[in-house]
Structures are given as C-alpha cells and as structure tokens.
Short mmCIF file of C-alpha atoms in Angstrom, two decimals:
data_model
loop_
_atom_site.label_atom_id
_atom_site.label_comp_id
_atom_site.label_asym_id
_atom_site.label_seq_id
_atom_site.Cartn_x
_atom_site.Cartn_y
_atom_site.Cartn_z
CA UNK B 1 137.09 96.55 130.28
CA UNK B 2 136.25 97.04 133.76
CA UNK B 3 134.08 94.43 135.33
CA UNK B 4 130.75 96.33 135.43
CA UNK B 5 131.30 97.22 131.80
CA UNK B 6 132.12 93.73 130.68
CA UNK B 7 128.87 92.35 132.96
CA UNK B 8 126.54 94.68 131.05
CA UNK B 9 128.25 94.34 127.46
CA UNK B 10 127.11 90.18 127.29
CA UNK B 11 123.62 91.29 129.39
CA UNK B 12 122.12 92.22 125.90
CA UNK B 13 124.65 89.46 123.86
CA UNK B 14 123.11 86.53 124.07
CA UNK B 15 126.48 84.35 122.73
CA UNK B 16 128.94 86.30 124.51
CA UNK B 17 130.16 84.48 127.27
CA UNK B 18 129.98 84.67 131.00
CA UNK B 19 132.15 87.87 131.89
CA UNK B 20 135.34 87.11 133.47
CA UNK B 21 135.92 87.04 137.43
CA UNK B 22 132.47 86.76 138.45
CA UNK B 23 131.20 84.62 141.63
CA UNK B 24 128.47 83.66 143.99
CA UNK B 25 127.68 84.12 147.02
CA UNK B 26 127.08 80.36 147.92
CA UNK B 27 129.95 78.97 145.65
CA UNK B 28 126.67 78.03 142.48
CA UNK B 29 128.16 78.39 139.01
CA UNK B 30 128.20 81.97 137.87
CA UNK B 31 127.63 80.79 134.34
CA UNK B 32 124.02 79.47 134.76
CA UNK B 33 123.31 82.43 137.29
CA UNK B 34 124.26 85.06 134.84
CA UNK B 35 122.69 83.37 132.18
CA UNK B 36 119.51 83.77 134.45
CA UNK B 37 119.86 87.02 135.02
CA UNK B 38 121.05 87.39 131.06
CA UNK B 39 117.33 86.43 129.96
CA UNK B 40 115.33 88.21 133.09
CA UNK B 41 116.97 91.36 131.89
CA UNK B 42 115.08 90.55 128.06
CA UNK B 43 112.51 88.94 129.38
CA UNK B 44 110.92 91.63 131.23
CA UNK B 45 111.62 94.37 128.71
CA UNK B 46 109.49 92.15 126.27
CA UNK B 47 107.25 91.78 128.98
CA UNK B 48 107.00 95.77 129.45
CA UNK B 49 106.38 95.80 125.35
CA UNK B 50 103.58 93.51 125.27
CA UNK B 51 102.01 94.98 127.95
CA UNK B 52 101.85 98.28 126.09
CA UNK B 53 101.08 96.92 123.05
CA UNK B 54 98.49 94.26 123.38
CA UNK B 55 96.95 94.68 120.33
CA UNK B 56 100.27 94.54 118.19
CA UNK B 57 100.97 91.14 119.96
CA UNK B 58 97.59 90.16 118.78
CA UNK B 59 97.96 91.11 115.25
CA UNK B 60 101.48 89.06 115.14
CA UNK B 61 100.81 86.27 117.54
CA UNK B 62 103.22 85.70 121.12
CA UNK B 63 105.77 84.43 119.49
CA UNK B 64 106.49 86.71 116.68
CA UNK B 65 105.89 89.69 118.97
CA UNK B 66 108.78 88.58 121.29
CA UNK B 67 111.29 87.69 118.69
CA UNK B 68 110.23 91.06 117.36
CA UNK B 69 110.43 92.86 120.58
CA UNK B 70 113.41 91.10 122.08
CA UNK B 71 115.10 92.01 119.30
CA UNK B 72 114.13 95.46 119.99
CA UNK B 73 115.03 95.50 123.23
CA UNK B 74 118.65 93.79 122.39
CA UNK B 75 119.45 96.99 120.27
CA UNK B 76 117.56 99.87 122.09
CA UNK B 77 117.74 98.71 126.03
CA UNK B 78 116.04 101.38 128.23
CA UNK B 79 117.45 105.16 129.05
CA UNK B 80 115.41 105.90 132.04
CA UNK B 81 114.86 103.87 135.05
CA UNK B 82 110.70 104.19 134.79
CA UNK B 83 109.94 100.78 133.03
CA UNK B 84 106.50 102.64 132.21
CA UNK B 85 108.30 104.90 129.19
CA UNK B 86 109.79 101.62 127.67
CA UNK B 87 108.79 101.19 124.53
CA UNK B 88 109.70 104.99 122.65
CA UNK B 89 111.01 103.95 119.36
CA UNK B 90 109.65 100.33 119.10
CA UNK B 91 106.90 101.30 116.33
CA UNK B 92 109.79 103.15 114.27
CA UNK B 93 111.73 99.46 114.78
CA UNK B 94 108.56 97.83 113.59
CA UNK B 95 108.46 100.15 110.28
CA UNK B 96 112.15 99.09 109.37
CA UNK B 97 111.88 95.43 110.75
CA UNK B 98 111.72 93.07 107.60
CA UNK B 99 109.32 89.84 108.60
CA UNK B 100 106.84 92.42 109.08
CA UNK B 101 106.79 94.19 105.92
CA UNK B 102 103.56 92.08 105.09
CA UNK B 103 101.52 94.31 107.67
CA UNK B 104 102.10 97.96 106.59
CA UNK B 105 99.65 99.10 108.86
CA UNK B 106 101.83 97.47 111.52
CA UNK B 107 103.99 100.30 113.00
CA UNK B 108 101.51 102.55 112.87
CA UNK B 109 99.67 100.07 115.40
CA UNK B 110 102.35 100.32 117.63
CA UNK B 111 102.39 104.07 117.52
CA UNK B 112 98.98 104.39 118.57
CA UNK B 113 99.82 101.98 121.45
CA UNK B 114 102.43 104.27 122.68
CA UNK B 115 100.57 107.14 122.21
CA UNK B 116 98.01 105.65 124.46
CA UNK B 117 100.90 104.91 127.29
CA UNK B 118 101.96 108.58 126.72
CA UNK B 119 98.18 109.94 127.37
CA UNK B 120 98.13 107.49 130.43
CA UNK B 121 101.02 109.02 131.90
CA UNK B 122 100.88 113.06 130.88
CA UNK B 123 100.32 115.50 133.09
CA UNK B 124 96.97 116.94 134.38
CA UNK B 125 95.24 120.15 133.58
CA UNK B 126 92.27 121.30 134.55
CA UNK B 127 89.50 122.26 131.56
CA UNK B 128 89.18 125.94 130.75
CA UNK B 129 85.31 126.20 132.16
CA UNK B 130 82.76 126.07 129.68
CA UNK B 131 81.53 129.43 130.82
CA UNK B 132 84.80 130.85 129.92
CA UNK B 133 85.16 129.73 126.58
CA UNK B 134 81.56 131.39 126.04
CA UNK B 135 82.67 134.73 127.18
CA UNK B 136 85.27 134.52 125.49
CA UNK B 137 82.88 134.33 122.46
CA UNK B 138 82.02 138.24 123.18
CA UNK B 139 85.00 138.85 121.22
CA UNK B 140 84.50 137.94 118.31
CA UNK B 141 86.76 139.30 116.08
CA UNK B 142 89.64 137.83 118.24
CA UNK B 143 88.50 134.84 118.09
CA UNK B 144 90.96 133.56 114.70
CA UNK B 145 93.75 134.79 116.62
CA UNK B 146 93.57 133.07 119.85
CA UNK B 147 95.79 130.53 120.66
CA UNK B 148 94.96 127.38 122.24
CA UNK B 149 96.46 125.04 125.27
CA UNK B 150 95.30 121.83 124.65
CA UNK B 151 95.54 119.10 127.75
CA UNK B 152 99.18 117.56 128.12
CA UNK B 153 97.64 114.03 127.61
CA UNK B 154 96.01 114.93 124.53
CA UNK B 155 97.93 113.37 121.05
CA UNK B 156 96.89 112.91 117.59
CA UNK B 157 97.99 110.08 115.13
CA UNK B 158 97.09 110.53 110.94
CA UNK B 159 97.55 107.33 109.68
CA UNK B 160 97.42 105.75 105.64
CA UNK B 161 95.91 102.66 106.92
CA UNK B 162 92.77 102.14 109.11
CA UNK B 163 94.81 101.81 112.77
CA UNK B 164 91.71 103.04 114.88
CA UNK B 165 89.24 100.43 113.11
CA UNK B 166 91.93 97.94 113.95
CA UNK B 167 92.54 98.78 117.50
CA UNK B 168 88.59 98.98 118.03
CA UNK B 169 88.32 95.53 116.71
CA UNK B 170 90.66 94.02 119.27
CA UNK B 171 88.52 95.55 121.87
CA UNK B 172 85.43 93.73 120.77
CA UNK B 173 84.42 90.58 121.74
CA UNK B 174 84.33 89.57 118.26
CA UNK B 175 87.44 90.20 116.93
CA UNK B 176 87.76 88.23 113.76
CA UNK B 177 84.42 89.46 112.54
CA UNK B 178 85.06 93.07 113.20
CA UNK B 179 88.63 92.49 111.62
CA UNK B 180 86.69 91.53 108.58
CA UNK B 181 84.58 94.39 108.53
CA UNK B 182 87.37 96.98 107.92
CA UNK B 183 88.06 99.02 104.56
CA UNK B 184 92.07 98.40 104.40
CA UNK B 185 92.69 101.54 101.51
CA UNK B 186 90.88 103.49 104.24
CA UNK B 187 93.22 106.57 106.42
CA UNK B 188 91.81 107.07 109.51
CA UNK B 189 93.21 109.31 112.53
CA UNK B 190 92.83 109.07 115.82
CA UNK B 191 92.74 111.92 119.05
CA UNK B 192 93.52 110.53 122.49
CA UNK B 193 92.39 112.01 125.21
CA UNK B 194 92.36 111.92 128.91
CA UNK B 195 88.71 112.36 130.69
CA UNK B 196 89.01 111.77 134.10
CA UNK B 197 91.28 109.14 134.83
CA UNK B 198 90.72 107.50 131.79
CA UNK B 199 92.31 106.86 128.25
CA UNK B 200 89.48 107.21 125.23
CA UNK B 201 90.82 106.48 121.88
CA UNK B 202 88.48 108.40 119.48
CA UNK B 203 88.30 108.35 115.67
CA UNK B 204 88.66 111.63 113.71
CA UNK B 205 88.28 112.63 110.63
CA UNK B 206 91.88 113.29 109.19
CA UNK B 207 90.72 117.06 108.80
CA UNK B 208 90.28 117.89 112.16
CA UNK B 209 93.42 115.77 113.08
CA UNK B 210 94.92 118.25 111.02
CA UNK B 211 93.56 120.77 113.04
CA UNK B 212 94.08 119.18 115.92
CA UNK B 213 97.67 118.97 115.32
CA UNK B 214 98.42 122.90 114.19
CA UNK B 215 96.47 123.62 117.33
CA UNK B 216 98.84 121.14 119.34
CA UNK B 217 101.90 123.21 117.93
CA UNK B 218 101.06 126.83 118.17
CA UNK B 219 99.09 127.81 115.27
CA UNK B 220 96.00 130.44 115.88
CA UNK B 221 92.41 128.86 115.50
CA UNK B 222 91.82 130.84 112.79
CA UNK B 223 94.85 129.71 110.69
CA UNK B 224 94.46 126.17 112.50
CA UNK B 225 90.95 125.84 110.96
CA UNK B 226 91.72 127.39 107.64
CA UNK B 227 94.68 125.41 106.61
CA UNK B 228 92.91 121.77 107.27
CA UNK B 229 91.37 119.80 105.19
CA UNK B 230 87.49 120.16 105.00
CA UNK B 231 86.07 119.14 108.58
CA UNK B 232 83.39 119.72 110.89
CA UNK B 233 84.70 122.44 113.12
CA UNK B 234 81.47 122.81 115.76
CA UNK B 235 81.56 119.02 116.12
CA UNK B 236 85.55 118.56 116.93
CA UNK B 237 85.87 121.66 118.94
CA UNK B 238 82.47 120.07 120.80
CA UNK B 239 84.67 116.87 121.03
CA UNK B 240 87.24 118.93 122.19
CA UNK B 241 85.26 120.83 124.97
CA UNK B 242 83.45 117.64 126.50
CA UNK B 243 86.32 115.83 126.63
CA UNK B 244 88.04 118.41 129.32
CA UNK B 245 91.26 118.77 126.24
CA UNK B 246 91.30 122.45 126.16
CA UNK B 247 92.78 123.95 129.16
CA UNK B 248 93.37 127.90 128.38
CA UNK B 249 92.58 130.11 125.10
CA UNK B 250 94.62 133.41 124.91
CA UNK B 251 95.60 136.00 122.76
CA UNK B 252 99.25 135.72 121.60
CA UNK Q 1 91.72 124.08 102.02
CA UNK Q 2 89.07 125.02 104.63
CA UNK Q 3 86.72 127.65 103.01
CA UNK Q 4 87.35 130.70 104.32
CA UNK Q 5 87.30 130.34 107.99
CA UNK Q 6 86.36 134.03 109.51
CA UNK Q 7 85.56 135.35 113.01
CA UNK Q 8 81.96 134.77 112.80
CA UNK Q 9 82.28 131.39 111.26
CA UNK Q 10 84.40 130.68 114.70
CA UNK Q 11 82.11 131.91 116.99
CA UNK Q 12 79.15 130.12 115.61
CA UNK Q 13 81.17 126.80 115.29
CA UNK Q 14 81.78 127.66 119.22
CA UNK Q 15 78.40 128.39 119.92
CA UNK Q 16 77.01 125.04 118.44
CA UNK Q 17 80.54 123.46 120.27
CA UNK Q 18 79.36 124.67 123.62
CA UNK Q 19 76.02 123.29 122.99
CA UNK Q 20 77.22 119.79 122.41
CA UNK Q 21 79.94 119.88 125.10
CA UNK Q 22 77.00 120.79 127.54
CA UNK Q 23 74.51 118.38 126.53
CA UNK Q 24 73.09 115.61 128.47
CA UNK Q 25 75.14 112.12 128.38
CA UNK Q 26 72.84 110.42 126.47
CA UNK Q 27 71.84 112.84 123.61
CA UNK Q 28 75.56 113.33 123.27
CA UNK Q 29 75.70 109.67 122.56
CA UNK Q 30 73.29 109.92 119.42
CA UNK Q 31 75.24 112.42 118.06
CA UNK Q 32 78.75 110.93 118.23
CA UNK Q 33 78.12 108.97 115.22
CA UNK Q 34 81.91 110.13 114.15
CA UNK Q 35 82.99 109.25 117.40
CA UNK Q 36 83.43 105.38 119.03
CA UNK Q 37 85.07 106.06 122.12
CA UNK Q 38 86.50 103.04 124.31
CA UNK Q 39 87.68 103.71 127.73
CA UNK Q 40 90.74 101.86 128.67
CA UNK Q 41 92.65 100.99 131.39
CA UNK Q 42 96.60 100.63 131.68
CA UNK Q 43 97.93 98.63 134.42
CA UNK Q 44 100.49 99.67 136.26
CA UNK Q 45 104.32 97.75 135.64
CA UNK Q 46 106.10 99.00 139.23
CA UNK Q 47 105.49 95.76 141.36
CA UNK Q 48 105.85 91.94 141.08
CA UNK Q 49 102.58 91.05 141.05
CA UNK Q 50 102.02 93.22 138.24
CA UNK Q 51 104.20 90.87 136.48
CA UNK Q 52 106.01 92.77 133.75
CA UNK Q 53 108.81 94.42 134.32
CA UNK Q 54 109.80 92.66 137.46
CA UNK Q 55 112.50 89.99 137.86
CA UNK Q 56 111.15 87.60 139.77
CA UNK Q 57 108.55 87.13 136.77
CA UNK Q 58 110.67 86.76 134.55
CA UNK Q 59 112.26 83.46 135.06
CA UNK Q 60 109.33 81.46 133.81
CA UNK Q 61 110.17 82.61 130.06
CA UNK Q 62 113.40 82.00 127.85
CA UNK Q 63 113.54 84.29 125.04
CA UNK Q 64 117.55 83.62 124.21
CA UNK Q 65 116.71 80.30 122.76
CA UNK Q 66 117.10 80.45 118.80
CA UNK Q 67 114.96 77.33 118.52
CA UNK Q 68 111.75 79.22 118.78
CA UNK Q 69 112.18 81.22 115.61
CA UNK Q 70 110.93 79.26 112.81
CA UNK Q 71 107.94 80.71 113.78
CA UNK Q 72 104.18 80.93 111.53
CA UNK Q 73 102.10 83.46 111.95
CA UNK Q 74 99.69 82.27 115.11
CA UNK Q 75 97.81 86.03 115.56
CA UNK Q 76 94.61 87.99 114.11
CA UNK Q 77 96.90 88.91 110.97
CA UNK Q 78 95.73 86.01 109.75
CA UNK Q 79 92.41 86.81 109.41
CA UNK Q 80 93.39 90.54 108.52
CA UNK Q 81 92.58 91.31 105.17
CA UNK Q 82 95.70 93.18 103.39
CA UNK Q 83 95.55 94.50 99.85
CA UNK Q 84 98.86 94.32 99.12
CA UNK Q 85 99.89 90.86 100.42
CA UNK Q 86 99.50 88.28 97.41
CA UNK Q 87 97.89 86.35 99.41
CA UNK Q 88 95.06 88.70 100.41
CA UNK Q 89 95.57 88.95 103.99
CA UNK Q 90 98.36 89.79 106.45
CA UNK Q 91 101.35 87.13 106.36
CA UNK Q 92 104.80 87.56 108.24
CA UNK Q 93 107.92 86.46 106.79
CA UNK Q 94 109.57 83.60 108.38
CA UNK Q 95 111.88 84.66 110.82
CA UNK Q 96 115.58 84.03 111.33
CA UNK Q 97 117.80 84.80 114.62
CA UNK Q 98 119.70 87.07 114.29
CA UNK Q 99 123.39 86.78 115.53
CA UNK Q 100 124.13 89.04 117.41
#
C-alpha cells in the first residue's frame, strides 16, 4: 500500500495503527499527531451531521446522535469536497441502524432534515407571473394537459408517522408540551419550499403531496390531479402560486 | 381516486388559486389553517468560525473513545410518545461500539 493509501485506510479505523513511515515536521510523535488528525477528520463530519439535523440530535440526545453519526460517517465518508451535501444517505443509515429501532419515525426525521439542506442549496427560478398563469386560463381545455416546472428547491416527503408535527415541535419554545400534543398513528407530508431566501417547511395533506409529487416527475395536471388521493386542489395550487414554486406551465 | 378531474374543474381550482396567491398577507394568514409555515435559516459550514466542518474546531471533541457508549437516552424521545414501544414512549437501545 502506498503511503497516501495506507494514511487514509486507518483515517476512518479507529484501532488501526499509526501508518508506517510517517513524520513531523518538528521531530513530535507522529502517533499522537495522526491520532489528532484521526478524530478531526470524524469529528467534523459529525459536526456537519448535527448541524443539518438539529432536530434528530434532539430527539436522540448528543451523545447518541454522534455514536450514531460517527458511525455513519466511519462507513459512508464524503464523495464531494462541499461539506454542505454531507449527510445524503444518513436517514437511510438511521432506518437500518438497530438502537434506534424504538423511534420508527426516526429516519424519516432525518429525511426531512436533508430535504431541508437540499431546498437551502437548489437552484433559483424565477415564478411564472401570476398574470401568466391567468392567461393561460383562456385555454381551458388545455389546461389537463399542461405540464408543470415546479422550482428546483421545491421537495415533497409522505411520511407513515407525523414527521412535520415533530419537526414543528422542536421549533417551539415549548417543546415537550407540543411533543405531547401529537397523534403518533397520524401520516403527515410535508412540501418544502424556497420563498425568497428562505426555507418554509409546510404541512400537506398526503393528497396533494401526491400531487405534488406526479407534478415533480412529469405527469400532466390533469392526470396529476386525478390520480391523487382526495385533496383540495384550489388551495395547494394557491400554496403553490404564493409560494413562487411554479416556474413555467407548457404544453408537452 | 380524485373524482373526475376535467378542464373546467382546473380552471376554476386556478381561478380560486390565483385569488389566494394574490391576496393580502394577512387574510392569507386566516386561511392557511392547513398550512403552519416556519421560516428557517441554515448556517453556512465553509469557515472556522462557523464551527462545523472545520479542523481547527474539531479538536475540542473525541468521538474515537469507546467509553462514551453505554449511553441512556438524554433527548426529547423521552418525552415522545410511541405506540409501539412497550414502554409507551420513544426508548433507544443501549448502544455497543462497534469494532471496526
């Protein structure tokens, strides 16, 4: 193994040893300067996790989240060089990871998390102008076929357990009582979406998540709308529209 | 199933949508009763000061030491009511290092 190798193979080991050959600079003992380095390179990927997660740490506690993370970050160290996009993966870690197998509603959490960090980070678009969509409205019988680009920050999560009610009680100053509030047999989904230069986290009915979704993958309004689950179509595509998430309607 | 979502369904559902996307702030408010909305701010993870992500703030935490694993539960999980734990609210199993 060639030195570089061998230097990041024990990185993510914590009991291998100190690779072979190494020395400093000022004649200090490589062991205890690698093993610095050894738990800076953990350390701040846990860091990066928690920051992204805060409400997953929360739910856990510090130092279950780190075990839990550092574990994570052991086995899936980062691909790109942009510490922002750590953290792809960690919520399907958290489904399979066994000390948490008490919280089902756990990874899901953590999903919504990194959705949010994926909203943060998306691309801009500019809305399609509300004066557009209503002239578009002229036509009305093309309406079911039109095709719709939604924002590149916007995502939606359908979850079994009640993630937004749990993210929204993290938020409040009164966490334990809102935590004690929530329906746990409850699904709830959420739509993120960038206004401005802000993140909102809104609750949706899983319906119009649905539609949301088939929207989000190609699917014409009309098909979109039919094959969802009973929801309130003026009020989501309203959501939609004052929230700045569609950028361009067009015939396919 | 939707019922039967036509052309003129869609272009009323759009005509009431572009009445709430163009309402004033705070009637919009009242009628968001589906919708809680919380604005939220990411900070960024680029520089030192920032903290995470950064090197020289990492030093002041060890997370290679096994000793810290026997570890209960110390977050809101606690208080989290869970349906299908026996106990009726969120636990965590205890936690072993794993050798890696």
């Amino acid at each position: 193994m060639s030195t570089e190798l061998a230097f990041a193979h024990a990185l993510l080991r914590p009991d291998a040893p100190c690779p072979a050959g190494l020395r400093a600079w000022n004649g200090s003992d490589p062991v205890k300067r690698y093993a610095v380095y050894r738990n800076n390179v953990v350390v701040s990927l846990v860091d990066a996790l928690a920051d992204s997660h805060p409400v997953t740490q929360a739910l856990v506690g510090e130092a279950f989240f780190r075990a839990m993370a550092g574990e994570f970050a052991r086995r899936s160290p980062p691909r790109s060089p942009v510490l922002a996009w750590y953290g792809e993966g960690f919520a399907d870690f958290v489904a399979d990871f066994p000390p948490a197998a008490g919280l089902p509603y756990l990874a899901d959490l953590a999903r919504l998390e990194w959705l949010r960090v994926e909203a943060w980070h998306a691309a801009d678009a500019d809305p399609l102008p509300l004066a557009e969509v209503a002239a578009l409205l002229a036509d009305e019988a093309a309406l079911p076929n039109l095709r719709v680009t939604l924002h590149p920050a916007l995502r939606v999560l359908r979850s079994a357990h009640p993630v937004v009610s749990l993210w929204a009680a993290h938020q409040s100053e009164d966490a334990a009582g809102a935590l004690g509030a929530i329906d746990f047999a409850a699904a709830e989904a959420a739509l993120l979406v960038r206004d401005g230069l802000d993140v909102a986290l809104l609750r949706v009915e899983p319906g119009a998540a649905a539609f949301i979704y088939r929207l989000q993958r190609g699917d014409a309004l009309g098909a979109a709308a039919q094959a969802a689950a009973p929801f309130d179509l003026p009020a989501t595509l309203g959501l939609l529209l004052r929230h700045g998430a569609i950028a361009a309607m067009r015939t396919s | 199933m939707n019922k039967t979502v036509t052309a003129a369904s869609l272009a009323l559902a759009f005509g009431a949508a572009l009445s709430l996307a163009a309402a004033p702030a705070a009637a919009q408010d009242k009628m968001a009763d589906k919708e809680k909305c919380y604005g939220v701010a990411l900070k960024g993870k680029n520089d030192c000061k920032a903290g995470a992500g950064t090197s020289c703030a990492g030093t002041s935490k060890i997370d290679y030491q096994g000793n810290a694993w026997s570890m209960v539960p110390k977050g809101t999980c606690e208080k989290t009511a869970s349906p299908t734990s026996p106990t009726g609210h969120g636990q965590l199993m205890a936690f072993k290092e794993k050798k890696v």
